Amino acid sequence: MWKIADVEIESRLFLGTAQYRNPELLRRAIVESGTQVVTVSLRRQSKALHGAENFWGLIQQSGVRVLPNTAGCRSVKEAVSTAQMARQVFDTNWIKLEVVGNEHTLQPDPFGLVEAARILCEDGFYVFPYTNDDPVVAERLLAAGCRILMPWGAPIGSGRGLQNEYALKVLRDQFPHTPLLVDAGIGAPSHAARAMELGYDGVLLNTAVARSEDPPKMAKAFAQAVEAGRLAYEAGLIQVKQKAEASTPVLGTPFWQHELPRGTL
């Protein structure tokens, strides 16, 4: 068990709900992943919108917590308004805050993100900010009232994995008591495992599962990778070395003496 946003949960895998080819694949992926938190977009999947009842029913039947997001928002005003509507629609003060700053990379706008986070935290939200891997921005978000950080591994949907492990390590070292989740860019279970090996508390992903050939099976693979990575971190990885070191010691190892042919001495 681990605690996040004042709630104790078991799974460290958060799953997105977009891009699935049909609702049944989404349902099975949620089951196989073992996730207890899924993200939903108010604009695309609001239960208040016509035609979304089946989706909302599926989420409710799955028994998972909903983490609404402000996906697609380009300004502070837009993000704050979307978050406030999401709170009414989904009856939760959790919000994944996104404020897009670059159309090519969909990188967060750090200035707008911090301002929106401050407004929402003061309004009683528990803000999950999708941010970059800059420790200065991280400090500003925490000062604004955030109690969790979600730095990207790579651009959203790119599947490129952890593009700057050094920066992610710096964040982990600088904020040892802050829950950290890698959000965006995860493309393979090995990427998720590596994030967990670095000491991150969890990962949030969507495209890598939803767009795979077999989403339920891929969801299960990610669940196992996250668990393996966390266990490895807790067990303590060995130090990386530049030279070889024999795993079997030579000192004290017996050796056989062979009888030499007569006349050789």
GROMACS .gro file of C-alpha atoms in nm:
model
  265
    1MET     CA    1   0.000   0.000   0.000
    2TRP     CA    2   0.110   0.357  -0.059
    3LYS     CA    3  -0.057   0.690   0.004
    4ILE     CA    4  -0.127   0.956  -0.255
    5ALA     CA    5  -0.365   1.250  -0.235
    6ASP     CA    6  -0.465   1.133   0.113
    7VAL     CA    7  -0.581   0.798  -0.028
    8GLU     CA    8  -0.415   0.460   0.022
    9ILE     CA    9  -0.391   0.244  -0.289
   10GLU     CA   10  -0.193  -0.061  -0.397
   11SER     CA   11  -0.125  -0.018  -0.770
   12ARG     CA   12   0.142   0.229  -0.878
   13LEU     CA   13   0.017   0.230  -1.236
   14PHE     CA   14  -0.222   0.504  -1.347
   15LEU     CA   15  -0.397   0.438  -1.678
   16GLY     CA   16  -0.540   0.672  -1.939
   17THR     CA   17  -0.872   0.591  -2.108
   18ALA     CA   18  -0.836   0.752  -2.452
   19GLN     CA   19  -0.772   0.598  -2.796
   20TYR     CA   20  -0.902   0.247  -2.726
   21ARG     CA   21  -1.062   0.083  -3.028
   22ASN     CA   22  -1.371  -0.016  -2.832
   23PRO     CA   23  -1.504  -0.003  -2.473
   24GLU     CA   24  -1.450  -0.375  -2.414
   25LEU     CA   25  -1.076  -0.343  -2.475
   26LEU     CA   26  -1.066  -0.056  -2.227
   27ARG     CA   27  -1.255  -0.257  -1.968
   28ARG     CA   28  -1.023  -0.555  -2.002
   29ALA     CA   29  -0.714  -0.334  -1.996
   30ILE     CA   30  -0.826  -0.178  -1.668
   31VAL     CA   31  -0.878  -0.524  -1.518
   32GLU     CA   32  -0.545  -0.665  -1.639
   33SER     CA   33  -0.349  -0.358  -1.533
   34GLY     CA   34  -0.477  -0.376  -1.177
   35THR     CA   35  -0.490   0.003  -1.178
   36GLN     CA   36  -0.698   0.185  -0.923
   37VAL     CA   37  -0.683   0.526  -1.090
   38VAL     CA   38  -0.777   0.621  -1.447
   39THR     CA   39  -0.759   0.959  -1.616
   40VAL     CA   40  -1.052   1.100  -1.810
   41SER     CA   41  -1.096   1.411  -2.020
   42LEU     CA   42  -1.397   1.628  -1.945
   43ARG     CA   43  -1.423   1.746  -2.305
   44ARG     CA   44  -1.409   1.406  -2.462
   45GLN     CA   45  -1.565   1.178  -2.204
   46SER     CA   46  -1.784   1.377  -1.967
   47LYS     CA   47  -2.073   1.176  -1.834
   48ALA     CA   48  -2.283   1.488  -1.882
   49LEU     CA   49  -2.230   1.486  -2.257
   50HIS     CA   50  -2.464   1.306  -2.495
   51GLY     CA   51  -2.343   0.957  -2.588
   52ALA     CA   52  -2.100   0.926  -2.296
   53GLU     CA   53  -2.327   0.727  -2.064
   54ASN     CA   54  -2.182   0.390  -2.165
   55PHE     CA   55  -1.829   0.510  -2.102
   56TRP     CA   56  -1.915   0.648  -1.761
   57GLY     CA   57  -2.100   0.329  -1.671
   58LEU     CA   58  -1.793   0.126  -1.765
   59ILE     CA   59  -1.572   0.339  -1.540
   60GLN     CA   60  -1.812   0.309  -1.248
   61GLN     CA   61  -1.838  -0.069  -1.286
   62SER     CA   62  -1.459  -0.097  -1.286
   63GLY     CA   63  -1.448   0.044  -0.935
   64VAL     CA   64  -1.151   0.273  -1.005
   65ARG     CA   65  -1.094   0.630  -0.893
   66VAL     CA   66  -1.129   0.898  -1.158
   67LEU     CA   67  -0.857   1.155  -1.217
   68PRO     CA   68  -1.006   1.416  -1.454
   69ASN     CA   69  -0.760   1.612  -1.664
   70THR     CA   70  -0.749   1.946  -1.841
   71ALA     CA   71  -0.608   1.800  -2.164
   72GLY     CA   72  -0.596   2.042  -2.453
   73CYS     CA   73  -0.607   2.359  -2.243
   74ARG     CA   74  -0.379   2.637  -2.368
   75SER     CA   75  -0.435   2.905  -2.104
   76VAL     CA   76  -0.471   2.947  -1.730
   77LYS     CA   77  -0.834   3.057  -1.761
   78GLU     CA   78  -0.923   2.760  -1.980
   79ALA     CA   79  -0.752   2.511  -1.748
   80VAL     CA   80  -0.911   2.651  -1.433
   81SER     CA   81  -1.259   2.657  -1.587
   82THR     CA   82  -1.223   2.300  -1.712
   83ALA     CA   83  -1.104   2.182  -1.370
   84GLN     CA   84  -1.399   2.346  -1.195
   85MET     CA   85  -1.644   2.184  -1.436
   86ALA     CA   86  -1.473   1.847  -1.391
   87ARG     CA   87  -1.515   1.871  -1.015
   88GLN     CA   88  -1.890   1.914  -1.056
   89VAL     CA   89  -1.925   1.642  -1.319
   90PHE     CA   90  -1.708   1.374  -1.161
   91ASP     CA   91  -1.756   1.471  -0.796
   92THR     CA   92  -1.386   1.477  -0.709
   93ASN     CA   93  -1.133   1.739  -0.609
   94TRP     CA   94  -0.856   1.550  -0.787
   95ILE     CA   95  -0.739   1.712  -1.112
   96LYS     CA   96  -0.456   1.634  -1.350
   97LEU     CA   97  -0.350   1.981  -1.456
   98GLU     CA   98  -0.226   2.033  -1.811
   99VAL     CA   99  -0.150   2.370  -1.968
  100VAL     CA  100   0.003   2.319  -2.313
  101GLY     CA  101   0.281   2.560  -2.405
  102ASN     CA  102   0.419   2.417  -2.730
  103GLU     CA  103   0.212   2.278  -3.015
  104HIS     CA  104   0.494   2.064  -3.154
  105THR     CA  105   0.597   1.884  -2.837
  106LEU     CA  106   0.284   1.950  -2.628
  107GLN     CA  107   0.528   2.053  -2.357
  108PRO     CA  108   0.371   2.217  -2.052
  109ASP     CA  109   0.372   2.594  -2.021
  110PRO     CA  110   0.558   2.629  -1.688
  111PHE     CA  111   0.437   2.985  -1.623
  112GLY     CA  112   0.071   2.909  -1.691
  113LEU     CA  113   0.098   2.578  -1.507
  114VAL     CA  114   0.224   2.734  -1.186
  115GLU     CA  115  -0.040   3.008  -1.194
  116ALA     CA  116  -0.325   2.766  -1.263
  117ALA     CA  117  -0.195   2.533  -0.990
  118ARG     CA  118  -0.195   2.818  -0.738
  119ILE     CA  119  -0.555   2.912  -0.820
  120LEU     CA  120  -0.680   2.554  -0.806
  121CYS     CA  121  -0.493   2.464  -0.486
  122GLU     CA  122  -0.645   2.768  -0.315
  123ASP     CA  123  -0.983   2.651  -0.442
  124GLY     CA  124  -0.949   2.316  -0.264
  125PHE     CA  125  -0.823   2.097  -0.547
  126TYR     CA  126  -0.562   1.826  -0.510
  127VAL     CA  127  -0.356   1.913  -0.818
  128PHE     CA  128  -0.157   1.654  -1.011
  129PRO     CA  129   0.053   1.882  -1.236
  130TYR     CA  130   0.186   1.749  -1.566
  131THR     CA  131   0.518   1.931  -1.579
  132ASN     CA  132   0.864   1.920  -1.732
  133ASP     CA  133   1.171   1.788  -1.550
  134ASP     CA  134   1.300   2.129  -1.435
  135PRO     CA  135   1.362   2.139  -1.056
  136VAL     CA  136   1.299   2.517  -1.049
  137VAL     CA  137   0.951   2.467  -1.192
  138ALA     CA  138   0.901   2.182  -0.946
  139GLU     CA  139   0.983   2.414  -0.655
  140ARG     CA  140   0.737   2.674  -0.782
  141LEU     CA  141   0.461   2.413  -0.812
  142LEU     CA  142   0.517   2.291  -0.458
  143ALA     CA  143   0.518   2.651  -0.333
  144ALA     CA  144   0.187   2.702  -0.516
  145GLY     CA  145   0.033   2.424  -0.309
  146CYS     CA  146   0.091   2.106  -0.510
  147ARG     CA  147   0.178   1.797  -0.308
  148ILE     CA  148   0.266   1.572  -0.601
  149LEU     CA  149   0.465   1.620  -0.922
  150MET     CA  150   0.429   1.443  -1.256
  151PRO     CA  151   0.730   1.521  -1.479
  152TRP     CA  152   0.732   1.396  -1.835
  153GLY     CA  153   0.962   1.123  -1.958
  154ALA     CA  154   0.925   1.238  -2.320
  155PRO     CA  155   0.664   1.419  -2.532
  156ILE     CA  156   0.310   1.285  -2.497
  157GLY     CA  157   0.242   0.983  -2.715
  158SER     CA  158   0.600   0.965  -2.847
  159GLY     CA  159   0.684   0.635  -2.679
  160ARG     CA  160   1.046   0.746  -2.648
  161GLY     CA  161   1.083   0.653  -2.284
  162LEU     CA  162   1.298   0.844  -2.035
  163GLN     CA  163   1.484   1.100  -2.244
  164ASN     CA  164   1.668   1.266  -1.954
  165GLU     CA  165   1.736   1.024  -1.671
  166TYR     CA  166   1.978   1.268  -1.511
  167ALA     CA  167   1.705   1.531  -1.472
  168LEU     CA  168   1.461   1.275  -1.333
  169LYS     CA  169   1.723   1.159  -1.082
  170VAL     CA  170   1.783   1.519  -0.974
  171LEU     CA  171   1.411   1.562  -0.905
  172ARG     CA  172   1.399   1.239  -0.706
  173ASP     CA  173   1.702   1.342  -0.499
  174GLN     CA  174   1.585   1.700  -0.448
  175PHE     CA  175   1.231   1.609  -0.341
  176PRO     CA  176   1.270   1.280  -0.152
  177HIS     CA  177   0.938   1.309   0.034
  178THR     CA  178   0.722   1.429  -0.256
  179PRO     CA  179   0.526   1.168  -0.454
  180LEU     CA  180   0.664   1.164  -0.810
  181LEU     CA  181   0.505   0.995  -1.112
  182VAL     CA  182   0.650   0.985  -1.462
  183ASP     CA  183   0.377   1.104  -1.695
  184ALA     CA  184   0.401   1.096  -2.077
  185GLY     CA  185   0.643   0.937  -2.321
  186ILE     CA  186   0.637   0.585  -2.178
  187GLY     CA  187   0.633   0.343  -2.471
  188ALA     CA  188   0.742   0.004  -2.336
  189PRO     CA  189   0.722  -0.186  -2.008
  190SER     CA  190   1.099  -0.152  -1.976
  191HIS     CA  191   1.058   0.227  -1.970
  192ALA     CA  192   0.812   0.198  -1.681
  193ALA     CA  193   1.039  -0.041  -1.494
  194ARG     CA  194   1.330   0.199  -1.532
  195ALA     CA  195   1.127   0.489  -1.394
  196MET     CA  196   1.045   0.279  -1.090
  197GLU     CA  197   1.410   0.174  -1.051
  198LEU     CA  198   1.498   0.543  -1.026
  199GLY     CA  199   1.277   0.566  -0.719
  200TYR     CA  200   0.965   0.714  -0.873
  201ASP     CA  201   0.643   0.635  -0.696
  202GLY     CA  202   0.444   0.545  -1.006
  203VAL     CA  203   0.385   0.598  -1.376
  204LEU     CA  204   0.093   0.729  -1.576
  205LEU     CA  205   0.050   0.613  -1.935
  206ASN     CA  206  -0.210   0.577  -2.205
  207THR     CA  207  -0.097   0.543  -2.567
  208ALA     CA  208   0.145   0.254  -2.508
  209VAL     CA  209  -0.146   0.037  -2.394
  210ALA     CA  210  -0.439   0.177  -2.590
  211ARG     CA  211  -0.267   0.169  -2.931
  212SER     CA  212  -0.095  -0.167  -2.888
  213GLU     CA  213  -0.219  -0.472  -3.079
  214ASP     CA  214  -0.344  -0.633  -2.759
  215PRO     CA  215  -0.424  -0.366  -2.496
  216PRO     CA  216  -0.522  -0.606  -2.215
  217LYS     CA  217  -0.203  -0.807  -2.253
  218MET     CA  218   0.009  -0.491  -2.274
  219ALA     CA  219  -0.164  -0.353  -1.965
  220LYS     CA  220  -0.068  -0.668  -1.776
  221ALA     CA  221   0.291  -0.636  -1.899
  222PHE     CA  222   0.309  -0.279  -1.768
  223ALA     CA  223   0.162  -0.383  -1.434
  224GLN     CA  224   0.431  -0.645  -1.389
  225ALA     CA  225   0.705  -0.406  -1.505
  226VAL     CA  226   0.599  -0.140  -1.255
  227GLU     CA  227   0.597  -0.395  -0.974
  228ALA     CA  228   0.937  -0.535  -1.077
  229GLY     CA  229   1.090  -0.188  -1.097
  230ARG     CA  230   0.961  -0.095  -0.754
  231LEU     CA  231   1.088  -0.417  -0.599
  232ALA     CA  232   1.430  -0.359  -0.757
  233TYR     CA  233   1.444  -0.007  -0.615
  234GLU     CA  234   1.348  -0.126  -0.269
  235ALA     CA  235   1.599  -0.413  -0.285
  236GLY     CA  236   1.879  -0.177  -0.389
  237LEU     CA  237   2.046  -0.192  -0.729
  238ILE     CA  238   2.416  -0.271  -0.737
  239GLN     CA  239   2.661   0.008  -0.818
  240VAL     CA  240   2.757   0.041  -1.184
  241LYS     CA  241   3.129  -0.022  -1.240
  242GLN     CA  242   3.369   0.043  -1.526
  243LYS     CA  243   3.561  -0.284  -1.492
  244ALA     CA  244   3.465  -0.647  -1.466
  245GLU     CA  245   3.445  -0.811  -1.126
  246ALA     CA  246   3.434  -1.186  -1.101
  247SER     CA  247   3.117  -1.312  -0.943
  248THR     CA  248   3.306  -1.621  -0.820
  249PRO     CA  249   3.607  -1.533  -0.601
  250VAL     CA  250   3.945  -1.679  -0.697
  251LEU     CA  251   4.101  -1.658  -0.350
  252GLY     CA  252   4.079  -1.992  -0.174
  253THR     CA  253   3.963  -2.179  -0.485
  254PRO     CA  254   4.132  -2.521  -0.510
  255PHE     CA  255   4.322  -2.619  -0.822
  256TRP     CA  256   4.442  -2.958  -0.943
  257GLN     CA  257   4.805  -3.055  -0.976
  258HIS     CA  258   4.884  -3.279  -1.268
  259GLU     CA  259   5.173  -3.527  -1.259
  260LEU     CA  260   5.441  -3.424  -1.503
  261PRO     CA  261   5.600  -3.679  -1.738
  262ARG     CA  262   5.930  -3.828  -1.620
  263GLY     CA  263   6.241  -3.648  -1.731
  264THR     CA  264   6.078  -3.306  -1.770
  265LEU     CA  265   6.247  -3.163  -1.456
   0.00000   0.00000   0.00000
